[in-house]
Amino acid sequence: MAQKIVAGNWKMNLGKEEKMELLKGLKLSDIPNDVNAIVFPTSLYISDLAKSLTKIEVGVQNFSNQNNGAFTGEISISQIKSVGATIGLIGHSERRAYYQENNAFLKSKVDHAINEQFKFIFCCGEPLSIRESGQEFLFVKNQLQESLFHLSAEEMMNGIIAYEPVWAIGTGVTASSEQAEDMHKSIRSWIEEKYTVEVANSVSILYGGSCKPSNAKELFACPNVDGGLIGGASLNASDFHAIINSF
Ligand code: PGA
């Protein structure tokens, strides 16, 4: 069974004090035992958060594909682990669009994370022009084939994928539950084709893109939606809390 996950991607938001306010508002005791809640703060706050949060995992929004050395501005997995983060994002559409992270580069990050035994959420999703041309399934399958599907069945087992249609991210436009389920079901069937039904059923497939308390229940009720990667709504404690409790 795929694990239920709700992850909050804070992106480059929240000052030190705002972060404290948000933390105070999160009712940690109300997080259901069968839901894995994760926050992805700016890297500067990982250490603080990892010390103060017990029921929420702390992740990193970005990490280097190198171990150490002359890579100005980069942070290595061992440095990240040493301050308490346990998971990283790979392939978020903002990294793909603004920092030219292509499928081949993302494959190198996947391989590095696997080598370093660092858990990750692999993000995929099509831009609006691709959906309008009816190529969204081909496009997403290609992202997975070029960056992720070279892994062995063992490495793929219990993996986490976030489907985030670019046209829904930060726009207020959410994919309908039918659109989300269609893509999630396809992703699971591609994993089954490439690996086994057991592997396919072990992978958590999260939805991301303007997910909020008003639509989370309907999205999470879809058979192939195992949770969400939440941007804007994770910056508000009561919204994030409501989404975590939407299964
Ligand atoms: P959003 O962002 O919820 O603000 O649309 C989702 C994401 O980028 O992960």
PDB file of C-alpha atoms and ligand atoms in Angstrom:
ATOM      1  CA  MET A   1       0.000   0.000   0.000  1.00  0.00           C
ATOM      2  CA  ALA A   2       1.279   3.442  -0.908  1.00  0.00           C
ATOM      3  CA  GLN A   3       1.828   5.732   2.027  1.00  0.00           C
ATOM      4  CA  LYS A   4      -0.430   8.788   2.441  1.00  0.00           C
ATOM      5  CA  ILE A   5       1.663  11.941   2.332  1.00  0.00           C
ATOM      6  CA  VAL A   6       0.947  15.667   2.606  1.00  0.00           C
ATOM      7  CA  ALA A   7       3.981  17.860   1.989  1.00  0.00           C
ATOM      8  CA  GLY A   8       4.186  21.641   2.268  1.00  0.00           C
ATOM      9  CA  ASN A   9       6.573  23.360  -0.123  1.00  0.00           C
ATOM     10  CA  TRP A  10       7.248  26.793   1.386  1.00  0.00           C
ATOM     11  CA  LYS A  11       9.397  27.838  -1.603  1.00  0.00           C
ATOM     12  CA  MET A  12      11.257  31.140  -0.939  1.00  0.00           C
ATOM     13  CA  ASN A  13       8.661  32.376   1.551  1.00  0.00           C
ATOM     14  CA  LEU A  14       8.435  33.132   5.288  1.00  0.00           C
ATOM     15  CA  GLY A  15      10.825  35.185   7.415  1.00  0.00           C
ATOM     16  CA  LYS A  16      12.154  33.821  10.693  1.00  0.00           C
ATOM     17  CA  GLU A  17       9.296  35.222  12.767  1.00  0.00           C
ATOM     18  CA  GLU A  18       6.596  34.223  10.269  1.00  0.00           C
ATOM     19  CA  LYS A  19       7.971  30.715  10.292  1.00  0.00           C
ATOM     20  CA  MET A  20       7.619  30.618  14.116  1.00  0.00           C
ATOM     21  CA  GLU A  21       4.004  31.837  13.866  1.00  0.00           C
ATOM     22  CA  LEU A  22       3.177  29.151  11.324  1.00  0.00           C
ATOM     23  CA  LEU A  23       4.713  26.470  13.516  1.00  0.00           C
ATOM     24  CA  LYS A  24       2.720  27.611  16.530  1.00  0.00           C
ATOM     25  CA  GLY A  25      -0.475  27.320  14.490  1.00  0.00           C
ATOM     26  CA  LEU A  26       0.142  23.743  13.351  1.00  0.00           C
ATOM     27  CA  LYS A  27      -1.761  21.393  15.648  1.00  0.00           C
ATOM     28  CA  LEU A  28       0.725  18.573  15.645  1.00  0.00           C
ATOM     29  CA  SER A  29      -1.339  16.319  17.888  1.00  0.00           C
ATOM     30  CA  ASP A  30      -4.097  16.261  15.258  1.00  0.00           C
ATOM     31  CA  ILE A  31      -1.976  14.770  12.488  1.00  0.00           C
ATOM     32  CA  PRO A  32      -3.466  11.339  11.725  1.00  0.00           C
ATOM     33  CA  ASN A  33      -1.069   8.477  12.432  1.00  0.00           C
ATOM     34  CA  ASP A  34      -1.390   7.089   8.935  1.00  0.00           C
ATOM     35  CA  VAL A  35      -0.419  10.374   7.230  1.00  0.00           C
ATOM     36  CA  ASN A  36       3.188  11.359   6.717  1.00  0.00           C
ATOM     37  CA  ALA A  37       3.354  15.168   6.953  1.00  0.00           C
ATOM     38  CA  ILE A  38       6.438  16.910   5.562  1.00  0.00           C
ATOM     39  CA  VAL A  39       7.530  20.543   5.255  1.00  0.00           C
ATOM     40  CA  PHE A  40      10.094  21.879   2.826  1.00  0.00           C
ATOM     41  CA  PRO A  41      11.333  25.200   4.271  1.00  0.00           C
ATOM     42  CA  THR A  42      14.192  27.330   3.006  1.00  0.00           C
ATOM     43  CA  SER A  43      17.416  25.421   3.819  1.00  0.00           C
ATOM     44  CA  LEU A  44      18.355  28.015   6.459  1.00  0.00           C
ATOM     45  CA  TYR A  45      15.523  26.848   8.716  1.00  0.00           C
ATOM     46  CA  ILE A  46      16.006  23.092   8.411  1.00  0.00           C
ATOM     47  CA  SER A  47      18.091  22.771  11.552  1.00  0.00           C
ATOM     48  CA  ASP A  48      15.621  24.734  13.732  1.00  0.00           C
ATOM     49  CA  LEU A  49      12.613  22.925  12.355  1.00  0.00           C
ATOM     50  CA  ALA A  50      14.119  19.462  12.585  1.00  0.00           C
ATOM     51  CA  LYS A  51      14.826  20.120  16.276  1.00  0.00           C
ATOM     52  CA  SER A  52      11.377  21.437  17.117  1.00  0.00           C
ATOM     53  CA  LEU A  53       9.087  19.235  14.989  1.00  0.00           C
ATOM     54  CA  THR A  54       8.357  15.705  16.060  1.00  0.00           C
ATOM     55  CA  LYS A  55       5.365  14.635  13.976  1.00  0.00           C
ATOM     56  CA  ILE A  56       6.443  16.397  10.790  1.00  0.00           C
ATOM     57  CA  GLU A  57       9.378  15.392   8.628  1.00  0.00           C
ATOM     58  CA  VAL A  58      11.634  18.193   7.387  1.00  0.00           C
ATOM     59  CA  GLY A  59      12.854  18.204   3.799  1.00  0.00           C
ATOM     60  CA  VAL A  60      15.039  20.263   1.515  1.00  0.00           C
ATOM     61  CA  GLN A  61      13.800  22.006  -1.632  1.00  0.00           C
ATOM     62  CA  ASN A  62      17.031  21.506  -3.546  1.00  0.00           C
ATOM     63  CA  PHE A  63      20.372  19.697  -3.204  1.00  0.00           C
ATOM     64  CA  SER A  64      23.548  19.213  -5.193  1.00  0.00           C
ATOM     65  CA  ASN A  65      24.252  16.161  -7.328  1.00  0.00           C
ATOM     66  CA  GLN A  66      27.858  16.266  -6.041  1.00  0.00           C
ATOM     67  CA  ASN A  67      29.373  15.089  -2.758  1.00  0.00           C
ATOM     68  CA  ASN A  68      31.549  18.108  -1.943  1.00  0.00           C
ATOM     69  CA  GLY A  69      34.059  20.517  -3.486  1.00  0.00           C
ATOM     70  CA  ALA A  70      34.084  23.765  -5.452  1.00  0.00           C
ATOM     71  CA  PHE A  71      30.363  24.186  -6.175  1.00  0.00           C
ATOM     72  CA  THR A  72      29.536  27.705  -4.968  1.00  0.00           C
ATOM     73  CA  GLY A  73      26.057  28.067  -3.563  1.00  0.00           C
ATOM     74  CA  GLU A  74      25.295  24.359  -3.521  1.00  0.00           C
ATOM     75  CA  ILE A  75      24.454  22.151  -0.523  1.00  0.00           C
ATOM     76  CA  SER A  76      25.372  18.475  -0.358  1.00  0.00           C
ATOM     77  CA  ILE A  77      23.182  15.644   0.843  1.00  0.00           C
ATOM     78  CA  SER A  78      25.540  14.845   3.734  1.00  0.00           C
ATOM     79  CA  GLN A  79      25.374  18.495   4.894  1.00  0.00           C
ATOM     80  CA  ILE A  80      21.594  18.414   4.626  1.00  0.00           C
ATOM     81  CA  LYS A  81      21.349  15.152   6.542  1.00  0.00           C
ATOM     82  CA  SER A  82      23.618  16.505   9.269  1.00  0.00           C
ATOM     83  CA  VAL A  83      21.088  19.244  10.123  1.00  0.00           C
ATOM     84  CA  GLY A  84      18.126  16.869  10.177  1.00  0.00           C
ATOM     85  CA  ALA A  85      16.442  16.875   6.761  1.00  0.00           C
ATOM     86  CA  THR A  86      15.393  13.427   5.616  1.00  0.00           C
ATOM     87  CA  ILE A  87      13.968  14.002   2.140  1.00  0.00           C
ATOM     88  CA  GLY A  88      14.468  16.265  -0.883  1.00  0.00           C
ATOM     89  CA  LEU A  89      12.511  17.531  -3.877  1.00  0.00           C
ATOM     90  CA  ILE A  90      13.743  16.681  -7.373  1.00  0.00           C
ATOM     91  CA  GLY A  91      12.407  18.151 -10.609  1.00  0.00           C
ATOM     92  CA  HIS A  92      10.019  20.805  -9.323  1.00  0.00           C
ATOM     93  CA  SER A  93       8.726  22.732 -12.332  1.00  0.00           C
ATOM     94  CA  GLU A  94      10.184  25.989 -10.986  1.00  0.00           C
ATOM     95  CA  ARG A  95      13.678  24.415 -10.946  1.00  0.00           C
ATOM     96  CA  ARG A  96      13.062  23.041 -14.437  1.00  0.00           C
ATOM     97  CA  ALA A  97      11.854  26.406 -15.783  1.00  0.00           C
ATOM     98  CA  TYR A  98      14.071  28.965 -13.990  1.00  0.00           C
ATOM     99  CA  TYR A  99      17.279  26.961 -13.502  1.00  0.00           C
ATOM    100  CA  GLN A 100      17.208  24.901 -16.695  1.00  0.00           C
ATOM    101  CA  GLU A 101      17.163  21.562 -14.854  1.00  0.00           C
ATOM    102  CA  ASN A 102      16.493  19.128 -17.699  1.00  0.00           C
ATOM    103  CA  ASN A 103      15.636  15.430 -17.605  1.00  0.00           C
ATOM    104  CA  ALA A 104      19.279  14.308 -17.919  1.00  0.00           C
ATOM    105  CA  PHE A 105      20.397  16.560 -15.068  1.00  0.00           C
ATOM    106  CA  LEU A 106      17.482  15.397 -12.915  1.00  0.00           C
ATOM    107  CA  LYS A 107      18.482  11.790 -13.592  1.00  0.00           C
ATOM    108  CA  SER A 108      21.897  12.593 -12.112  1.00  0.00           C
ATOM    109  CA  LYS A 109      20.186  13.951  -8.985  1.00  0.00           C
ATOM    110  CA  VAL A 110      18.037  10.830  -8.723  1.00  0.00           C
ATOM    111  CA  ASP A 111      21.157   8.648  -8.984  1.00  0.00           C
ATOM    112  CA  HIS A 112      23.019  10.727  -6.427  1.00  0.00           C
ATOM    113  CA  ALA A 113      20.111  10.568  -3.966  1.00  0.00           C
ATOM    114  CA  ILE A 114      19.898   6.788  -4.408  1.00  0.00           C
ATOM    115  CA  ASN A 115      23.662   6.418  -3.839  1.00  0.00           C
ATOM    116  CA  GLU A 116      23.451   8.554  -0.714  1.00  0.00           C
ATOM    117  CA  GLN A 117      20.302   6.729   0.491  1.00  0.00           C
ATOM    118  CA  PHE A 118      18.395   9.990   0.582  1.00  0.00           C
ATOM    119  CA  LYS A 119      14.627   9.839   0.089  1.00  0.00           C
ATOM    120  CA  PHE A 120      13.120  12.131  -2.545  1.00  0.00           C
ATOM    121  CA  ILE A 121       9.886  13.269  -4.149  1.00  0.00           C
ATOM    122  CA  PHE A 122      10.230  13.268  -7.933  1.00  0.00           C
ATOM    123  CA  CYS A 123       8.056  15.984  -9.510  1.00  0.00           C
ATOM    124  CA  CYS A 124       6.643  15.823 -13.018  1.00  0.00           C
ATOM    125  CA  GLY A 125       3.915  17.640 -14.927  1.00  0.00           C
ATOM    126  CA  GLU A 126       3.102  19.308 -18.212  1.00  0.00           C
ATOM    127  CA  PRO A 127       2.913  23.011 -19.117  1.00  0.00           C
ATOM    128  CA  LEU A 128      -0.359  24.467 -20.450  1.00  0.00           C
ATOM    129  CA  SER A 129       0.719  24.411 -24.122  1.00  0.00           C
ATOM    130  CA  ILE A 130       1.343  20.662 -23.879  1.00  0.00           C
ATOM    131  CA  ARG A 131      -2.064  20.007 -22.302  1.00  0.00           C
ATOM    132  CA  GLU A 132      -3.746  22.162 -24.938  1.00  0.00           C
ATOM    133  CA  SER A 133      -2.107  20.113 -27.655  1.00  0.00           C
ATOM    134  CA  GLY A 134      -3.300  16.852 -26.034  1.00  0.00           C
ATOM    135  CA  GLN A 135       0.256  15.587 -25.440  1.00  0.00           C
ATOM    136  CA  GLU A 136       0.224  15.581 -21.617  1.00  0.00           C
ATOM    137  CA  PHE A 137       0.433  11.809 -21.144  1.00  0.00           C
ATOM    138  CA  LEU A 138       3.348  11.449 -23.583  1.00  0.00           C
ATOM    139  CA  PHE A 139       5.107  14.408 -21.987  1.00  0.00           C
ATOM    140  CA  VAL A 140       4.849  13.153 -18.385  1.00  0.00           C
ATOM    141  CA  LYS A 141       5.755   9.586 -19.374  1.00  0.00           C
ATOM    142  CA  ASN A 142       8.855  10.921 -21.090  1.00  0.00           C
ATOM    143  CA  GLN A 143       9.872  12.895 -17.964  1.00  0.00           C
ATOM    144  CA  LEU A 144       9.621   9.690 -15.920  1.00  0.00           C
ATOM    145  CA  GLN A 145      11.376   7.539 -18.505  1.00  0.00           C
ATOM    146  CA  GLU A 146      14.302   9.936 -18.900  1.00  0.00           C
ATOM    147  CA  SER A 147      14.932  10.634 -15.208  1.00  0.00           C
ATOM    148  CA  LEU A 148      13.429   7.907 -13.053  1.00  0.00           C
ATOM    149  CA  PHE A 149      12.546   4.661 -14.793  1.00  0.00           C
ATOM    150  CA  HIS A 150      16.161   3.522 -15.110  1.00  0.00           C
ATOM    151  CA  LEU A 151      16.032   2.643 -11.389  1.00  0.00           C
ATOM    152  CA  SER A 152      15.811  -0.991 -10.365  1.00  0.00           C
ATOM    153  CA  ALA A 153      12.571  -2.390  -8.948  1.00  0.00           C
ATOM    154  CA  GLU A 154      14.142  -2.385  -5.494  1.00  0.00           C
ATOM    155  CA  GLU A 155      15.131   1.287  -5.809  1.00  0.00           C
ATOM    156  CA  MET A 156      11.705   2.198  -7.131  1.00  0.00           C
ATOM    157  CA  MET A 157       9.848   0.397  -4.321  1.00  0.00           C
ATOM    158  CA  ASN A 158       8.121   2.886  -1.941  1.00  0.00           C
ATOM    159  CA  GLY A 159       9.208   5.812  -4.162  1.00  0.00           C
ATOM    160  CA  ILE A 160       7.292   9.098  -4.213  1.00  0.00           C
ATOM    161  CA  ILE A 161       6.155  10.937  -7.345  1.00  0.00           C
ATOM    162  CA  ALA A 162       4.325  14.275  -7.381  1.00  0.00           C
ATOM    163  CA  TYR A 163       2.215  15.051 -10.443  1.00  0.00           C
ATOM    164  CA  GLU A 164       2.055  18.821 -10.685  1.00  0.00           C
ATOM    165  CA  PRO A 165       0.533  20.240 -13.874  1.00  0.00           C
ATOM    166  CA  VAL A 166       2.457  23.485 -14.413  1.00  0.00           C
ATOM    167  CA  TRP A 167      -0.731  25.341 -15.376  1.00  0.00           C
ATOM    168  CA  ALA A 168      -2.161  24.621 -11.907  1.00  0.00           C
ATOM    169  CA  ILE A 169       0.862  25.680  -9.830  1.00  0.00           C
ATOM    170  CA  GLY A 170       0.287  28.956  -8.007  1.00  0.00           C
ATOM    171  CA  THR A 171      -2.464  29.902 -10.460  1.00  0.00           C
ATOM    172  CA  GLY A 172      -5.550  29.088  -8.383  1.00  0.00           C
ATOM    173  CA  VAL A 173      -6.635  26.763 -11.204  1.00  0.00           C
ATOM    174  CA  THR A 174      -6.735  23.213  -9.869  1.00  0.00           C
ATOM    175  CA  ALA A 175      -6.834  20.114 -12.042  1.00  0.00           C
ATOM    176  CA  SER A 176     -10.264  18.518 -11.703  1.00  0.00           C
ATOM    177  CA  SER A 177     -10.312  15.266  -9.771  1.00  0.00           C
ATOM    178  CA  GLU A 178     -10.934  13.468 -13.116  1.00  0.00           C
ATOM    179  CA  GLN A 179      -7.875  15.087 -14.707  1.00  0.00           C
ATOM    180  CA  ALA A 180      -5.728  14.271 -11.660  1.00  0.00           C
ATOM    181  CA  GLU A 181      -6.994  10.679 -11.405  1.00  0.00           C
ATOM    182  CA  ASP A 182      -6.498  10.061 -15.154  1.00  0.00           C
ATOM    183  CA  MET A 183      -2.845  11.087 -14.944  1.00  0.00           C
ATOM    184  CA  HIS A 184      -2.185   9.331 -11.613  1.00  0.00           C
ATOM    185  CA  LYS A 185      -3.745   6.124 -12.904  1.00  0.00           C
ATOM    186  CA  SER A 186      -1.577   6.317 -16.021  1.00  0.00           C
ATOM    187  CA  ILE A 187       1.562   6.917 -13.956  1.00  0.00           C
ATOM    188  CA  ARG A 188       0.767   3.853 -11.849  1.00  0.00           C
ATOM    189  CA  SER A 189       0.131   1.760 -14.950  1.00  0.00           C
ATOM    190  CA  TRP A 190       3.476   2.830 -16.487  1.00  0.00           C
ATOM    191  CA  ILE A 191       5.234   1.774 -13.275  1.00  0.00           C
ATOM    192  CA  GLU A 192       3.421  -1.565 -13.416  1.00  0.00           C
ATOM    193  CA  GLU A 193       4.406  -2.020 -17.081  1.00  0.00           C
ATOM    194  CA  LYS A 194       8.054  -1.269 -16.350  1.00  0.00           C
ATOM    195  CA  TYR A 195       8.282  -3.007 -12.958  1.00  0.00           C
ATOM    196  CA  THR A 196       5.557  -5.035 -11.218  1.00  0.00           C
ATOM    197  CA  VAL A 197       2.112  -4.445  -9.774  1.00  0.00           C
ATOM    198  CA  GLU A 198       3.657  -4.703  -6.309  1.00  0.00           C
ATOM    199  CA  VAL A 199       6.105  -1.877  -7.067  1.00  0.00           C
ATOM    200  CA  ALA A 200       3.345   0.197  -8.700  1.00  0.00           C
ATOM    201  CA  ASN A 201       1.116  -0.120  -5.649  1.00  0.00           C
ATOM    202  CA  SER A 202       3.939   0.811  -3.279  1.00  0.00           C
ATOM    203  CA  VAL A 203       4.688   4.175  -4.948  1.00  0.00           C
ATOM    204  CA  SER A 204       2.937   7.216  -3.461  1.00  0.00           C
ATOM    205  CA  ILE A 205       1.632   9.503  -6.194  1.00  0.00           C
ATOM    206  CA  LEU A 206       0.888  12.995  -4.890  1.00  0.00           C
ATOM    207  CA  TYR A 207      -1.057  15.747  -6.605  1.00  0.00           C
ATOM    208  CA  GLY A 208       0.246  19.344  -6.600  1.00  0.00           C
ATOM    209  CA  GLY A 209      -1.170  22.545  -8.038  1.00  0.00           C
ATOM    210  CA  SER A 210      -3.508  24.923  -6.185  1.00  0.00           C
ATOM    211  CA  CYS A 211      -4.567  22.206  -3.771  1.00  0.00           C
ATOM    212  CA  LYS A 212      -6.462  23.811  -0.874  1.00  0.00           C
ATOM    213  CA  PRO A 213      -8.897  22.839   1.895  1.00  0.00           C
ATOM    214  CA  SER A 214     -11.870  23.275  -0.454  1.00  0.00           C
ATOM    215  CA  ASN A 215     -10.660  20.724  -3.022  1.00  0.00           C
ATOM    216  CA  ALA A 216      -8.281  18.435  -1.093  1.00  0.00           C
ATOM    217  CA  LYS A 217     -11.000  15.973   0.031  1.00  0.00           C
ATOM    218  CA  GLU A 218     -12.240  15.387  -3.506  1.00  0.00           C
ATOM    219  CA  LEU A 219      -8.710  15.007  -4.878  1.00  0.00           C
ATOM    220  CA  PHE A 220      -7.545  12.685  -2.075  1.00  0.00           C
ATOM    221  CA  ALA A 221     -10.649  10.530  -2.526  1.00  0.00           C
ATOM    222  CA  CYS A 222      -9.433   9.521  -6.012  1.00  0.00           C
ATOM    223  CA  PRO A 223      -8.181   5.924  -5.934  1.00  0.00           C
ATOM    224  CA  ASN A 224      -4.731   6.802  -7.297  1.00  0.00           C
ATOM    225  CA  VAL A 225      -4.124  10.063  -5.424  1.00  0.00           C
ATOM    226  CA  ASP A 226      -2.093   9.317  -2.292  1.00  0.00           C
ATOM    227  CA  GLY A 227      -1.807  12.879  -1.019  1.00  0.00           C
ATOM    228  CA  GLY A 228      -0.527  16.262  -2.060  1.00  0.00           C
ATOM    229  CA  LEU A 229       2.435  18.559  -2.530  1.00  0.00           C
ATOM    230  CA  ILE A 230       1.092  21.886  -1.340  1.00  0.00           C
ATOM    231  CA  GLY A 231       2.571  25.305  -2.117  1.00  0.00           C
ATOM    232  CA  GLY A 232       0.559  28.418  -1.237  1.00  0.00           C
ATOM    233  CA  ALA A 233      -1.884  26.743   1.146  1.00  0.00           C
ATOM    234  CA  SER A 234       0.966  25.288   3.227  1.00  0.00           C
ATOM    235  CA  LEU A 235       1.920  28.823   4.287  1.00  0.00           C
ATOM    236  CA  ASN A 236      -1.275  29.073   6.307  1.00  0.00           C
ATOM    237  CA  ALA A 237      -1.357  26.835   9.394  1.00  0.00           C
ATOM    238  CA  SER A 238      -5.108  26.204   9.427  1.00  0.00           C
ATOM    239  CA  ASP A 239      -5.252  25.513   5.664  1.00  0.00           C
ATOM    240  CA  PHE A 240      -2.306  23.120   5.823  1.00  0.00           C
ATOM    241  CA  HIS A 241      -3.801  21.434   8.854  1.00  0.00           C
ATOM    242  CA  ALA A 242      -7.158  21.043   7.077  1.00  0.00           C
ATOM    243  CA  ILE A 243      -5.447  19.520   4.024  1.00  0.00           C
ATOM    244  CA  ILE A 244      -3.513  17.036   6.190  1.00  0.00           C
ATOM    245  CA  ASN A 245      -6.889  15.971   7.595  1.00  0.00           C
ATOM    246  CA  SER A 246      -8.596  15.628   4.208  1.00  0.00           C
ATOM    247  CA  PHE A 247      -8.259  11.870   3.696  1.00  0.00           C
TER     248      PHE A 247
HETATM  249  P1  PGA B   1       0.675  25.632  -5.244  1.00  0.00           P
HETATM  250  O1  PGA B   1       2.148  25.032  -5.483  1.00  0.00           O
HETATM  251  O2  PGA B   1      -0.008  24.731  -4.260  1.00  0.00           O
HETATM  252  O3  PGA B   1       0.917  27.017  -4.696  1.00  0.00           O
HETATM  253  O4  PGA B   1      -0.006  25.656  -6.567  1.00  0.00           O
HETATM  254  C1  PGA B   1       2.363  23.651  -5.564  1.00  0.00           C
HETATM  255  C2  PGA B   1       3.838  23.383  -5.759  1.00  0.00           C
HETATM  256  O5  PGA B   1       4.502  24.162  -6.446  1.00  0.00           O
HETATM  257  O6  PGA B   1       4.378  22.394  -5.237  1.00  0.00           O
END
